[in-house]
Short mmCIF file of C-alpha atoms in Angstrom, two decimals:
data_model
loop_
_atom_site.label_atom_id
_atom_site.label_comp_id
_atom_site.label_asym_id
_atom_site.label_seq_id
_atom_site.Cartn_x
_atom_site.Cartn_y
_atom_site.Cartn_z
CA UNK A 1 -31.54 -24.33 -86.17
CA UNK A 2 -32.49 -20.59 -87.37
CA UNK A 3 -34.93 -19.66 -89.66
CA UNK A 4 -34.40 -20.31 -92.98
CA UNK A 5 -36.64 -18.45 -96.33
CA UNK A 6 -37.48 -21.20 -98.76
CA UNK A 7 -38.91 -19.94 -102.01
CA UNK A 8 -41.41 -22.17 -102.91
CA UNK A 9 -43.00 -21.76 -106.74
CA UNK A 10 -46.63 -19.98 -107.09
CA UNK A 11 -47.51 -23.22 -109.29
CA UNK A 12 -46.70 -25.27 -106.35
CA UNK A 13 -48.47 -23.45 -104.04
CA UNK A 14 -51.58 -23.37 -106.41
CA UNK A 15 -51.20 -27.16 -106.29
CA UNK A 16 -51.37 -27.39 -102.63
CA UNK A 17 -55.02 -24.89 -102.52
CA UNK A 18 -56.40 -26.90 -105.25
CA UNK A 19 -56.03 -30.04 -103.32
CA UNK A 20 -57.05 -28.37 -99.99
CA UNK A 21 -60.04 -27.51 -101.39
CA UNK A 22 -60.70 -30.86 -103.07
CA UNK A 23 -60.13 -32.41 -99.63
CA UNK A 24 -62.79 -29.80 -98.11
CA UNK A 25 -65.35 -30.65 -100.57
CA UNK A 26 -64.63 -34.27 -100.31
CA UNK A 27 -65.59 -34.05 -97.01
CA UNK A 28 -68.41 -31.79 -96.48
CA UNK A 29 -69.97 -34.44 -99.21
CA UNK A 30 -68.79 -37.35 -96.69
CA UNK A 31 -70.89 -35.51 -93.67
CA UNK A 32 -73.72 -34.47 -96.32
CA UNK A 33 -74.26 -37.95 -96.73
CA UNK A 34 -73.91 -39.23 -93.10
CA UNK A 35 -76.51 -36.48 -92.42
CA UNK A 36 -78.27 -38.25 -95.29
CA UNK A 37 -78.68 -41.16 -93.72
CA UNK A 38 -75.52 -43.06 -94.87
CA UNK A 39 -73.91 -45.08 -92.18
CA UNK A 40 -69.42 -46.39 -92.66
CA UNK A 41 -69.01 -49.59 -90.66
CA UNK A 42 -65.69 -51.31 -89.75
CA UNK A 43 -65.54 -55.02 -90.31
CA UNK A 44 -63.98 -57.88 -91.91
CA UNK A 45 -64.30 -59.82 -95.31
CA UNK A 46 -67.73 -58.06 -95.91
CA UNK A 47 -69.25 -58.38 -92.50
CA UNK A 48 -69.86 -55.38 -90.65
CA UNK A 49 -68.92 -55.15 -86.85
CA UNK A 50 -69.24 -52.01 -85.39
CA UNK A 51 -70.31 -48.95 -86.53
CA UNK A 52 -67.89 -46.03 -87.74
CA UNK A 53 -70.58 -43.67 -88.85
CA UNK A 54 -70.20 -40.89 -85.74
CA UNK A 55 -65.96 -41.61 -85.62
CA UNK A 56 -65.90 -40.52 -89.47
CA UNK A 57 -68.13 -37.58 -89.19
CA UNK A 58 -66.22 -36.41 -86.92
CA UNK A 59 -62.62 -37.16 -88.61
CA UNK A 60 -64.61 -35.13 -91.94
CA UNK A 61 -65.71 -32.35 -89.90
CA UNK A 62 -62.04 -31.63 -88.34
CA UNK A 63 -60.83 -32.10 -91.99
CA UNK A 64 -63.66 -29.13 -93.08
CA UNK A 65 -62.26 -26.80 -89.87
CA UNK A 66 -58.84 -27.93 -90.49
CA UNK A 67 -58.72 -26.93 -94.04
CA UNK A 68 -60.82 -23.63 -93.73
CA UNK A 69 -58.19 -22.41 -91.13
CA UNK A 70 -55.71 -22.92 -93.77
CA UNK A 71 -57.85 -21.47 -96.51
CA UNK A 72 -58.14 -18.37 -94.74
CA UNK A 73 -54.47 -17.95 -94.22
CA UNK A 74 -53.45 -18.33 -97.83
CA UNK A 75 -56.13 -15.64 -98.53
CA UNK A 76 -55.04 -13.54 -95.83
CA UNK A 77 -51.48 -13.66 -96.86
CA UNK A 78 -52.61 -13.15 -100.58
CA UNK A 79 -54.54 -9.97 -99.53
CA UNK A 80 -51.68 -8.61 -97.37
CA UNK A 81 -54.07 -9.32 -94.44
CA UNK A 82 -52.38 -12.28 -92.30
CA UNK A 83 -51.13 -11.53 -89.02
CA UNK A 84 -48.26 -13.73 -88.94
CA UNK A 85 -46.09 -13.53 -85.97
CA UNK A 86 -42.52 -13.01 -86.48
CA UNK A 87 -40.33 -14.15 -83.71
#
């Protein structure tokens, strides 16, 4: 299938950033309070069984990379900056 240009609306797009960065903060808060001393646990009706504390941190602190990547490429591409490769 070739490469097709889809116009998407600013609005839209301003949408997307707004919840990107939402989701960042969200999650730098999550690790700010593992780092805290706030532990997650898995369990069942209540009753904790195993502790989820270093999976999540982890999960929040790809989410924080994951998200700044993208950040930076909107503002690249915003400021005529972004080296996007055009095959």
């Amino acid at each position: 299938m070739g490469d097709l240009d889809r116009l998407v609306p600013s609005g839209i797009i301003e949408q997307w950033v707004y919840h990107l960065r939402r989701q960042r903060s969200r999650a730098t808060d999550a690790i700010w309070l593992i780092d805290q001393g706030f532990t997650l646990h898995d369990g069942q009706n209540g009753v904790p069984s195993n502790d989820a504390t270093a999976r999540w941190r982890e999960e929040q602190e790809t989410v924080v990379a994951e998200v700044t990547a993208l950040l930076a490429l909107y503002d690249g591409i915003n400021l005529g900056k972004a080296d996007i490769d055009q095959d």
